[in-house]
Every structure is written in structure tokens, then in C-alpha cells.
Amino acid sequence: MTFSRGFSRLPRSSFNGLCRRLLSNRPDPNQILASRACSQTLWDSTQMILGCRKFWSTGLPTFPGSLTSRHQIHHQSNSIVEELQDPFSLVSDELSLIADRLRAMVVAKVPKLASAAEYFFKMGVEGKRFRPTVLLLMSTALNGSIPEPSTQPEPPMRLEDAFPTELRARQQVIAEVTEMIHVASLLHDDVLDDADTRRGVGSLNSVMGNKLAVLSGDFLLSRACVALASLRNTEVVSLLSTVVEHLVTGETMQMTTAADQRCSMEYYLEKTYYKTASLISNSCKAIAILAGHTTDVAMLAFDYGKNLGLAFQLIDDVLDFTGTSASLGKGPLSDIRHGIITAPILFAMEELPQLRAVVEQGFDNPANVEIALEYLAKSNGIQRTRELARKHASLAAEAIESLPESHDEDVLRSRRALLDLTHIVITRNK
């Protein structure tokens, strides 16, 4: 059922009103790279958002509902470089090297397993490598200059020669491990969700079967563990091992949700942290730890990744209602069809309590999906979800602005790129 058909029972005026709210304020992310004037866009939005950063010691994350103090982010003109560049282009050469190395790492003795394991690492299917990009930019933002890769055609450039510093090589391992854990979680999630597509192509479980999809995910996790162990840093190993635990915890929370928990925003955000934000936050922290930074700086890196991850998932929740199959790489309304209640519906329930009865009945009946969409159309659920995503993007931006002062141009350029990513995340349409 497409998005428009899901709203087929709405009055035309209600439907048009919702469309205006859903489709407004969705600029093309590439537009922020077109001119320097666009660099102010992020700050125009973040300066209007009040909240506070609360660091964690141990245990569960804190969420916006528990924030009591307020701050306002101020633009520090001396903390960024003047030129704006595509964040992905800044590390494109290094991403290519990491992509080649990932394909080499998932080779297995059993051809069928090797073919399955490399399914989402093949050219054209690997995605934009969002997480490795964040981690490589964070590495430079904390370390200093990136060595320039060799431009000589002869002899052939080896991976270890392109970025020769030991620290950078170790941080690249974090990017590789993070991507393998991420892809493994996608393979397992697709089995659990009985998904048909992923990234615009057939999901591995639909192409090769559930058993091979599960085994290939396990294989990727084992390869990630081997790579992680090579770093010989117990704190980093502990961090990334905790991420795997969090992924399992979050998925279990989603599968075993009680009636009252399904309607709880706090429970939803906790689950979202485990399923999405833990990986990028702990990986960013690992980058700082390998660089030998203080606990405070490591927590700033963690805070950036946590809030960027939460903002990313909140926008994903919006796009599940507003996107198309072409833009999403999968069918729209995927979550609600599987009975997964996300932020837009939770906010709609706050405004329209009668929606709760529909949610409690479940969505096995397609008619309940349409009824829920009608209630969503009458509410500000989509708008409020976007606002919450902007709050988390603001907190991520504040973490970067709070890093120790630097005058290194590469450091400043990477920090500017990390700020731009917070804007790209909340304005994307796919």
C-alpha cells in the first residue's frame, strides 16, 4: 500500500493539509554545499532550540524528556574554516581504500558464504558509507592533518602506504569494524522483519534464504571481532562489544514490547539508542580513545555520535510515512505494517488519545493502518518528530563546538563537515 493509498479515506482538505506539513521544509541536502550563505542555515535552526547536554558516566542514556536546564548554541566564527565542502568528498579517497579492504575481509573459504557476506559490500550496493565517513571526519577533527595519498601511478599504491600513520590506520579499523557490525545488524533485521528489499535491491534473505542471511551476519560479526582484537586496546574492545549487546537488547525490546511500553516515548527513545545510536556514539568515543584524548573529549565525541544517531533515526521514522519506495530503497509504511510504533504516531497519540485504542488493537488488520494514518493527518506528529530530530542535531553540533580549540585547517574543515552532517541528516529525503 503506497502512502497516498494509505490516506485514501481522508477528506481532501485534511489530506492536503498534511501534505503541506509533510513536504515543507525539506531542502535538498546538496544545497547546503552550493554557497557559503547556506552555512548559516544550521545555526539559524540550532539557535532556536533550547536544551542541555548531560554527560553519562555509566548506564542508560538520558533523553530530552528528562532535560531540565537550557542552553543556546552560539556560532563561533573563529572555529570554522570559510570554505564549505561535501563532507563525503573530504574522505572519499580513504573511503575507497576502506571499501576495498572490507571486500577483502569478508572473503570466506565457502563460496556461498563469501557471496552472501559480501552482498552489501559490492560496488553499487554499499550505500554512502555514512558511518565510516563520520568516523574518519571525527578522526581528523581530533587528530590533525590527513596525510595525502600518493598520486604516483607506479608502483601500485598499497593500502598501508596511502595513510601511513599508525594512529590513522588504527582508527580506520574502527570504521571498518563499525561498518561490518552495521551490515550484520541489517542482515539479521531483514530476517526478523521478513524484508523483501534493502538499499533498492532484493534483501539477502529474500535472495539466498533466511539461514544463509543469519550465518553471513554472524560471519561479519566474527570478522569484526578479529579486526577489533588486532587493536589490542581493552577499552575499545569493551566499547564495541557493548554495541553488539545493545543491538540485541534493542531488537529484543522491539519484539517483546508490552502494551504500555508501545505507547511510551521514553521506551521508544531508549530502544532507538540501543538499535541505532549506540553504534555510532561508541565508535566515535573509540576514535577519541585511540587518539589518547581525555575523558571529557571522548565524551564529547560520544555525545556527537549519540545525538546524530538519534536524529538520523527520527528522520527515518518520518520518511517511513512520507517517503517513496524509490527514495527509501524499501516500501513505505514498513514500521507500522510490522506493528512498530515510532515517534510520529507516539506524538499523534499525545494529541489524540483515541488513537491509543487503535494502536493497542494492533495493525494486523490493514483497516487499522488507515485509521492510524487518518489520526496522524489530524495531528502534528510529523512536525514534532522533525523538531525532536532538530534538537538532537543541535546537541550534536554543540558537542563539536565544545571540542578543544584548534587552528589547524584540516581539523577545522573536518569539524565544519561534522556540523554540516547534522544539517544533512535532518533535511534529507531518503
Short mmCIF file of C-alpha atoms in Angstrom, two decimals:
data_model
loop_
_atom_site.label_atom_id
_atom_site.label_comp_id
_atom_site.label_asym_id
_atom_site.label_seq_id
_atom_site.Cartn_x
_atom_site.Cartn_y
_atom_site.Cartn_z
CA MET A 1 0.00 0.00 0.00
CA THR A 2 1.51 3.31 -1.03
CA PHE A 3 1.44 6.42 1.08
CA SER A 4 -1.33 8.01 -0.99
CA ARG A 5 -3.48 4.90 -0.79
CA GLY A 6 -2.91 4.80 2.96
CA PHE A 7 -4.62 8.18 3.13
CA SER A 8 -7.40 7.30 0.73
CA ARG A 9 -10.02 7.63 3.44
CA LEU A 10 -9.06 11.15 4.46
CA PRO A 11 -11.12 14.15 3.44
CA ARG A 12 -9.34 16.07 0.70
CA SER A 13 -8.81 19.12 2.90
CA SER A 14 -7.21 17.05 5.68
CA PHE A 15 -5.00 15.20 3.24
CA ASN A 16 -3.83 18.39 1.52
CA GLY A 17 -3.10 19.97 4.87
CA LEU A 18 -0.99 17.02 5.92
CA CYS A 19 0.89 17.00 2.64
CA ARG A 20 1.76 20.66 3.08
CA ARG A 21 3.17 19.89 6.54
CA LEU A 22 4.99 16.74 5.45
CA LEU A 23 6.59 18.15 2.34
CA SER A 24 7.54 21.58 3.63
CA ASN A 25 10.99 22.46 4.89
CA ARG A 26 12.69 19.57 3.11
CA PRO A 27 15.55 21.16 1.16
CA ASP A 28 17.94 19.06 -0.90
CA PRO A 29 20.97 18.33 1.33
CA ASN A 30 23.30 19.18 -1.53
CA GLN A 31 22.00 22.73 -1.45
CA ILE A 32 23.97 23.45 1.73
CA LEU A 33 27.12 22.89 -0.27
CA ALA A 34 26.20 25.34 -3.03
CA SER A 35 27.26 28.54 -1.31
CA ARG A 36 28.72 29.89 1.87
CA ALA A 37 25.41 31.59 2.68
CA CYS A 38 23.89 28.19 3.34
CA SER A 39 26.35 27.52 6.16
CA GLN A 40 24.29 29.76 8.38
CA THR A 41 21.22 27.53 7.94
CA LEU A 42 22.25 25.08 10.64
CA TRP A 43 22.88 27.83 13.13
CA ASP A 44 19.62 29.56 12.32
CA SER A 45 17.83 26.39 13.36
CA THR A 46 20.01 25.38 16.29
CA GLN A 47 19.96 28.81 17.87
CA MET A 48 16.20 28.48 18.26
CA ILE A 49 16.45 25.12 20.02
CA LEU A 50 16.92 25.03 23.76
CA GLY A 51 18.11 22.03 25.74
CA CYS A 52 21.15 20.90 27.61
CA ARG A 53 23.96 18.38 27.23
CA LYS A 54 24.13 15.87 30.02
CA PHE A 55 27.14 13.58 30.01
CA TRP A 56 26.84 9.98 31.04
CA SER A 57 29.02 8.00 33.38
CA THR A 58 27.55 4.53 33.12
CA GLY A 59 24.18 3.02 32.43
CA LEU A 60 21.42 4.18 30.12
CA PRO A 61 21.37 7.42 28.13
CA THR A 62 19.39 10.45 29.15
CA PHE A 63 16.67 11.65 26.82
CA PRO A 64 15.02 15.01 26.12
CA GLY A 65 12.12 14.28 28.43
CA SER A 66 14.50 14.35 31.38
CA LEU A 67 16.29 17.57 30.45
CA THR A 68 15.58 20.46 32.76
CA SER A 69 18.25 23.10 32.13
CA ARG A 70 18.59 25.15 28.97
CA HIS A 71 21.31 26.46 26.74
CA GLN A 72 21.55 28.24 23.45
CA ILE A 73 24.21 27.42 20.90
CA HIS A 74 26.20 30.38 19.71
CA HIS A 75 28.04 30.45 16.44
CA GLN A 76 31.79 30.88 16.97
CA SER A 77 33.04 32.42 13.75
CA ASN A 78 36.67 31.71 14.60
CA SER A 79 36.08 27.96 14.99
CA ILE A 80 35.33 27.05 11.36
CA VAL A 81 37.01 27.47 8.04
CA GLU A 82 35.44 29.64 5.41
CA GLU A 83 35.17 27.05 2.64
CA LEU A 84 32.37 24.51 2.65
CA GLN A 85 32.92 21.12 1.10
CA ASP A 86 30.88 17.99 0.68
CA PRO A 87 31.59 16.03 3.92
CA PHE A 88 31.78 12.77 1.97
CA SER A 89 34.26 14.18 -0.56
CA LEU A 90 36.71 15.12 2.19
CA VAL A 91 37.34 11.45 2.92
CA SER A 92 36.41 9.92 -0.44
CA ASP A 93 39.89 8.53 -1.18
CA GLU A 94 40.09 6.94 2.23
CA LEU A 95 36.55 5.56 1.93
CA SER A 96 37.57 3.82 -1.29
CA LEU A 97 40.50 2.21 0.46
CA ILE A 98 38.31 1.07 3.33
CA ALA A 99 35.70 -0.28 0.90
CA ASP A 100 38.37 -2.36 -0.86
CA ARG A 101 39.65 -3.64 2.45
CA LEU A 102 36.14 -4.55 3.62
CA ARG A 103 35.56 -6.59 0.48
CA ALA A 104 38.85 -8.40 1.12
CA MET A 105 37.98 -9.04 4.77
CA VAL A 106 34.71 -10.85 4.05
CA VAL A 107 36.25 -13.49 1.78
CA ALA A 108 35.40 -16.96 3.10
CA LYS A 109 36.54 -20.48 2.22
CA VAL A 110 32.97 -21.50 1.43
CA PRO A 111 31.96 -19.71 -1.81
CA LYS A 112 28.30 -19.47 -0.89
CA LEU A 113 29.12 -17.83 2.45
CA ALA A 114 31.58 -15.47 0.81
CA SER A 115 28.98 -14.44 -1.77
CA ALA A 116 26.41 -13.81 0.96
CA ALA A 117 28.81 -11.95 3.26
CA GLU A 118 29.91 -9.54 0.53
CA TYR A 119 26.36 -8.93 -0.70
CA PHE A 120 26.10 -5.38 0.68
CA PHE A 121 29.79 -4.57 0.21
CA LYS A 122 29.67 -4.87 -3.58
CA MET A 123 30.09 -1.85 -5.82
CA GLY A 124 26.80 -0.03 -6.26
CA VAL A 125 25.15 -1.60 -3.22
CA GLU A 126 27.44 -0.41 -0.44
CA GLY A 127 25.43 2.75 0.25
CA LYS A 128 27.05 6.09 1.03
CA ARG A 129 29.13 4.74 3.94
CA PHE A 130 27.66 7.28 6.32
CA ARG A 131 29.15 5.79 9.49
CA PRO A 132 32.72 5.41 8.21
CA THR A 133 32.51 8.98 6.92
CA VAL A 134 31.55 10.26 10.36
CA LEU A 135 34.36 8.30 11.99
CA LEU A 136 37.04 9.40 9.54
CA LEU A 137 35.97 13.04 9.90
CA MET A 138 35.97 12.64 13.69
CA SER A 139 39.50 11.20 13.46
CA THR A 140 40.76 14.29 11.67
CA ALA A 141 38.72 16.62 13.88
CA LEU A 142 40.59 15.19 16.86
CA ASN A 143 43.97 14.29 15.36
CA GLY A 144 45.18 16.85 12.86
CA SER A 145 46.11 16.67 9.23
CA ILE A 146 45.26 13.73 6.98
CA PRO A 147 48.33 12.53 5.06
CA GLU A 148 47.88 12.99 1.34
CA PRO A 149 47.52 9.73 -0.61
CA SER A 150 50.14 9.01 -3.24
CA THR A 151 49.36 10.25 -6.74
CA GLN A 152 52.07 8.21 -8.50
CA PRO A 153 50.69 5.52 -10.82
CA GLU A 154 53.77 3.34 -10.37
CA PRO A 155 54.31 1.35 -8.26
CA PRO A 156 50.68 0.49 -7.37
CA MET A 157 49.62 2.20 -4.16
CA ARG A 158 49.23 -0.18 -1.24
CA LEU A 159 46.62 0.45 1.43
CA GLU A 160 49.24 0.79 4.15
CA ASP A 161 51.14 3.39 2.09
CA ALA A 162 48.18 5.69 1.44
CA PHE A 163 47.64 6.69 5.07
CA PRO A 164 50.84 5.59 6.79
CA THR A 165 50.42 6.87 10.33
CA GLU A 166 49.87 4.13 12.88
CA LEU A 167 47.11 6.06 14.66
CA ARG A 168 45.19 6.69 11.45
CA ALA A 169 45.46 3.02 10.49
CA ARG A 170 44.05 2.01 13.87
CA GLN A 171 41.19 4.46 13.52
CA GLN A 172 40.45 3.08 10.07
CA VAL A 173 39.97 -0.30 11.73
CA ILE A 174 37.24 1.25 13.89
CA ALA A 175 35.49 2.49 10.73
CA GLU A 176 35.74 -0.98 9.18
CA VAL A 177 34.52 -2.76 12.31
CA THR A 178 31.61 -0.33 12.63
CA GLU A 179 30.51 -0.93 9.06
CA MET A 180 30.69 -4.70 9.46
CA ILE A 181 28.63 -4.58 12.65
CA HIS A 182 26.12 -2.30 10.93
CA VAL A 183 25.72 -4.54 7.88
CA ALA A 184 25.46 -7.63 10.09
CA SER A 185 22.63 -5.97 12.01
CA LEU A 186 20.85 -5.16 8.72
CA LEU A 187 21.07 -8.79 7.62
CA HIS A 188 19.64 -10.02 10.91
CA ASP A 189 16.93 -7.33 10.99
CA ASP A 190 15.79 -8.24 7.48
CA VAL A 191 15.33 -11.85 8.56
CA LEU A 192 13.35 -10.82 11.64
CA ASP A 193 11.22 -8.40 9.60
CA ASP A 194 10.84 -10.77 6.64
CA ALA A 195 12.01 -7.88 4.44
CA ASP A 196 11.97 -8.13 0.64
CA THR A 197 14.26 -5.24 -0.27
CA ARG A 198 17.21 -3.35 1.15
CA ARG A 199 19.00 -0.38 -0.44
CA GLY A 200 16.88 -0.71 -3.54
CA VAL A 201 17.77 -4.36 -4.25
CA GLY A 202 16.46 -7.68 -3.04
CA SER A 203 17.31 -8.33 0.61
CA LEU A 204 19.78 -11.15 1.22
CA ASN A 205 17.18 -13.28 3.00
CA SER A 206 14.83 -12.99 0.03
CA VAL A 207 17.61 -13.87 -2.44
CA MET A 208 19.51 -16.60 -0.56
CA GLY A 209 17.21 -17.58 2.27
CA ASN A 210 16.99 -16.83 6.00
CA LYS A 211 19.56 -19.37 7.16
CA LEU A 212 22.35 -18.09 4.94
CA ALA A 213 21.45 -14.48 5.77
CA VAL A 214 21.76 -15.20 9.51
CA LEU A 215 25.03 -17.09 9.05
CA SER A 216 26.51 -14.32 6.89
CA GLY A 217 25.60 -11.78 9.59
CA ASP A 218 27.31 -13.97 12.18
CA PHE A 219 30.33 -14.28 9.89
CA LEU A 220 30.61 -10.50 9.60
CA LEU A 221 30.44 -10.14 13.38
CA SER A 222 33.22 -12.71 13.78
CA ARG A 223 35.40 -10.85 11.28
CA ALA A 224 34.68 -7.61 13.13
CA CYS A 225 35.80 -9.23 16.39
CA VAL A 226 39.08 -10.38 14.83
CA ALA A 227 39.77 -6.90 13.47
CA LEU A 228 38.86 -5.34 16.81
CA ALA A 229 41.18 -7.64 18.71
CA SER A 230 44.08 -6.56 16.50
CA LEU A 231 43.92 -3.10 18.10
CA ARG A 232 44.95 -4.56 21.48
CA ASN A 233 43.04 -1.90 23.37
CA THR A 234 40.75 -3.38 26.02
CA GLU A 235 38.67 -0.23 26.47
CA VAL A 236 37.92 -0.01 22.75
CA VAL A 237 37.17 -3.74 22.56
CA SER A 238 34.78 -3.33 25.50
CA LEU A 239 33.02 -0.38 23.87
CA LEU A 240 32.37 -2.11 20.56
CA SER A 241 31.41 -5.37 22.28
CA THR A 242 28.83 -3.42 24.26
CA VAL A 243 27.43 -2.15 20.97
CA VAL A 244 26.66 -5.71 19.84
CA GLU A 245 24.93 -6.32 23.17
CA HIS A 246 22.92 -3.12 22.68
CA LEU A 247 21.83 -4.18 19.18
CA VAL A 248 20.46 -7.43 20.57
CA THR A 249 18.86 -5.64 23.51
CA GLY A 250 17.17 -3.07 21.28
CA GLU A 251 15.82 -5.66 18.88
CA THR A 252 14.52 -7.74 21.78
CA MET A 253 12.85 -4.68 23.27
CA GLN A 254 11.13 -4.09 19.95
CA MET A 255 9.93 -7.68 19.67
CA THR A 256 8.68 -8.05 23.24
CA THR A 257 7.09 -4.65 23.85
CA ALA A 258 4.25 -4.60 26.37
CA ALA A 259 1.12 -2.54 25.69
CA ASP A 260 2.14 0.37 27.94
CA GLN A 261 5.70 0.34 26.59
CA ARG A 262 4.50 0.60 22.99
CA CYS A 263 2.91 3.94 23.88
CA SER A 264 5.90 5.32 25.80
CA MET A 265 8.18 7.88 24.17
CA GLU A 266 10.85 7.22 26.80
CA TYR A 267 10.83 3.50 25.99
CA TYR A 268 10.95 4.25 22.27
CA LEU A 269 13.99 6.53 22.64
CA GLU A 270 15.79 4.01 24.83
CA LYS A 271 15.19 1.31 22.23
CA THR A 272 16.29 3.67 19.46
CA TYR A 273 19.53 4.40 21.26
CA TYR A 274 20.28 0.69 21.53
CA LYS A 275 19.32 -0.14 17.94
CA THR A 276 20.79 2.88 16.14
CA ALA A 277 22.71 5.45 18.19
CA SER A 278 24.88 3.17 20.34
CA LEU A 279 26.97 2.02 17.39
CA ILE A 280 27.92 5.48 16.13
CA SER A 281 28.31 7.03 19.61
CA ASN A 282 30.60 4.33 21.00
CA SER A 283 32.57 4.21 17.73
CA CYS A 284 33.17 7.97 17.92
CA LYS A 285 34.29 7.54 21.51
CA ALA A 286 36.66 4.75 20.44
CA ILE A 287 38.21 7.11 17.87
CA ALA A 288 38.98 9.61 20.66
CA ILE A 289 40.33 6.93 22.99
CA LEU A 290 42.75 5.63 20.36
CA ALA A 291 43.98 9.20 19.88
CA GLY A 292 44.76 9.43 23.61
CA HIS A 293 42.28 12.18 24.43
CA THR A 294 40.93 12.98 27.88
CA THR A 295 37.69 11.54 29.19
CA ASP A 296 35.95 14.88 28.56
CA VAL A 297 36.92 14.94 24.88
CA ALA A 298 35.99 11.28 24.47
CA MET A 299 32.57 12.05 25.93
CA LEU A 300 32.12 14.96 23.51
CA ALA A 301 32.79 12.57 20.64
CA PHE A 302 30.35 10.11 22.19
CA ASP A 303 27.73 12.83 22.63
CA TYR A 304 28.05 13.86 18.99
CA GLY A 305 27.54 10.30 17.78
CA LYS A 306 24.64 9.65 20.16
CA ASN A 307 22.66 12.70 19.14
CA LEU A 308 23.47 12.35 15.45
CA GLY A 309 22.28 8.75 15.60
CA LEU A 310 19.03 9.66 17.34
CA ALA A 311 18.37 12.48 14.87
CA PHE A 312 19.08 10.11 11.99
CA GLN A 313 16.55 7.55 13.23
CA LEU A 314 13.88 10.15 13.98
CA ILE A 315 14.09 11.37 10.38
CA ASP A 316 13.96 7.75 9.24
CA ASP A 317 10.70 7.46 11.18
CA VAL A 318 9.33 10.49 9.35
CA LEU A 319 10.44 9.20 5.96
CA ASP A 320 8.72 5.88 6.59
CA PHE A 321 5.47 7.88 6.34
CA THR A 322 6.47 10.47 3.75
CA GLY A 323 8.95 8.69 1.50
CA THR A 324 8.54 6.54 -1.58
CA SER A 325 9.91 3.10 -2.42
CA ALA A 326 12.41 4.71 -4.79
CA SER A 327 13.75 7.12 -2.18
CA LEU A 328 13.78 4.66 0.72
CA GLY A 329 15.10 1.59 -1.05
CA LYS A 330 12.24 -0.30 0.57
CA GLY A 331 8.48 0.03 0.82
CA PRO A 332 6.98 2.94 2.79
CA LEU A 333 4.92 2.36 5.94
CA SER A 334 7.21 -0.55 6.76
CA ASP A 335 7.27 0.07 10.51
CA ILE A 336 3.56 0.45 11.13
CA ARG A 337 2.81 -2.56 8.94
CA HIS A 338 5.05 -4.60 11.23
CA GLY A 339 3.32 -3.17 14.28
CA ILE A 340 6.30 -0.95 15.22
CA ILE A 341 5.20 2.31 16.81
CA THR A 342 7.55 5.21 16.12
CA ALA A 343 7.78 8.85 17.12
CA PRO A 344 5.18 10.34 14.71
CA ILE A 345 2.46 8.00 15.99
CA LEU A 346 3.56 8.49 19.61
CA PHE A 347 3.27 12.26 19.25
CA ALA A 348 -0.07 11.89 17.50
CA MET A 349 -1.33 9.81 20.44
CA GLU A 350 -0.43 12.60 22.83
CA GLU A 351 -2.70 14.96 20.89
CA LEU A 352 -5.42 12.44 20.05
CA PRO A 353 -5.74 9.90 22.91
CA GLN A 354 -8.37 7.93 20.98
CA LEU A 355 -5.57 6.75 18.68
CA ARG A 356 -4.22 4.63 21.53
CA ALA A 357 -7.13 2.21 21.25
CA VAL A 358 -6.23 1.62 17.60
CA VAL A 359 -2.58 1.06 18.48
CA GLU A 360 -3.50 -1.42 21.21
CA GLN A 361 -5.62 -3.39 18.74
CA GLY A 362 -2.56 -3.81 16.52
CA PHE A 363 -2.08 -3.46 12.79
CA ASP A 364 -2.68 -6.96 11.52
CA ASN A 365 -5.89 -5.51 10.16
CA PRO A 366 -5.00 -3.12 7.28
CA ALA A 367 -8.03 -1.00 8.18
CA ASN A 368 -6.31 -0.05 11.46
CA VAL A 369 -3.32 1.21 9.49
CA GLU A 370 -5.55 3.55 7.52
CA ILE A 371 -7.31 4.74 10.68
CA ALA A 372 -3.97 5.46 12.34
CA LEU A 373 -2.88 7.43 9.28
CA GLU A 374 -6.05 9.48 9.45
CA TYR A 375 -5.28 10.37 13.05
CA LEU A 376 -1.70 11.19 12.10
CA ALA A 377 -3.01 13.54 9.41
CA LYS A 378 -5.00 15.44 12.02
CA SER A 379 -2.04 15.77 14.39
CA ASN A 380 1.35 17.46 14.46
CA GLY A 381 3.12 14.10 14.83
CA ILE A 382 5.35 14.52 11.78
CA GLN A 383 6.23 18.11 12.66
CA ARG A 384 7.03 17.30 16.29
CA THR A 385 9.24 14.40 15.26
CA ARG A 386 11.21 16.71 12.99
CA GLU A 387 11.52 19.20 15.86
CA LEU A 388 12.88 16.48 18.15
CA ALA A 389 15.37 15.48 15.46
CA ARG A 390 16.50 19.11 15.22
CA LYS A 391 17.03 19.21 18.99
CA HIS A 392 19.31 16.22 18.82
CA ALA A 393 21.13 17.70 15.81
CA SER A 394 21.64 20.86 17.87
CA LEU A 395 23.13 18.85 20.74
CA ALA A 396 25.44 17.06 18.31
CA ALA A 397 26.57 20.42 16.91
CA GLU A 398 27.22 21.74 20.40
CA ALA A 399 29.48 18.78 21.13
CA ILE A 400 31.66 19.64 18.13
CA GLU A 401 31.75 23.32 19.10
CA SER A 402 32.89 22.30 22.58
CA LEU A 403 35.99 20.43 21.38
CA PRO A 404 39.36 21.93 22.37
CA GLU A 405 40.35 24.92 20.27
CA SER A 406 42.46 24.26 17.20
CA HIS A 407 43.97 26.39 14.45
CA ASP A 408 44.79 23.50 12.13
CA GLU A 409 42.91 23.98 8.86
CA ASP A 410 42.26 20.28 8.34
CA VAL A 411 40.90 19.95 11.85
CA LEU A 412 38.62 22.94 11.37
CA ARG A 413 37.46 21.72 7.96
CA SER A 414 36.56 18.32 9.38
CA ARG A 415 34.71 19.89 12.31
CA ARG A 416 32.78 22.05 9.86
CA ALA A 417 31.92 18.91 7.89
CA LEU A 418 30.67 17.19 11.06
CA LEU A 419 28.43 20.20 11.68
CA ASP A 420 27.18 20.07 8.10
CA LEU A 421 26.33 16.40 8.57
CA THR A 422 23.95 17.30 11.38
CA HIS A 423 22.10 19.50 8.91
CA ILE A 424 22.19 16.91 6.13
CA VAL A 425 20.73 14.30 8.47
CA ILE A 426 17.68 16.37 9.40
CA THR A 427 16.97 17.73 5.90
CA ARG A 428 17.42 14.56 3.85
CA ASN A 429 14.55 12.98 1.95
CA LYS A 430 15.97 9.49 1.54
#
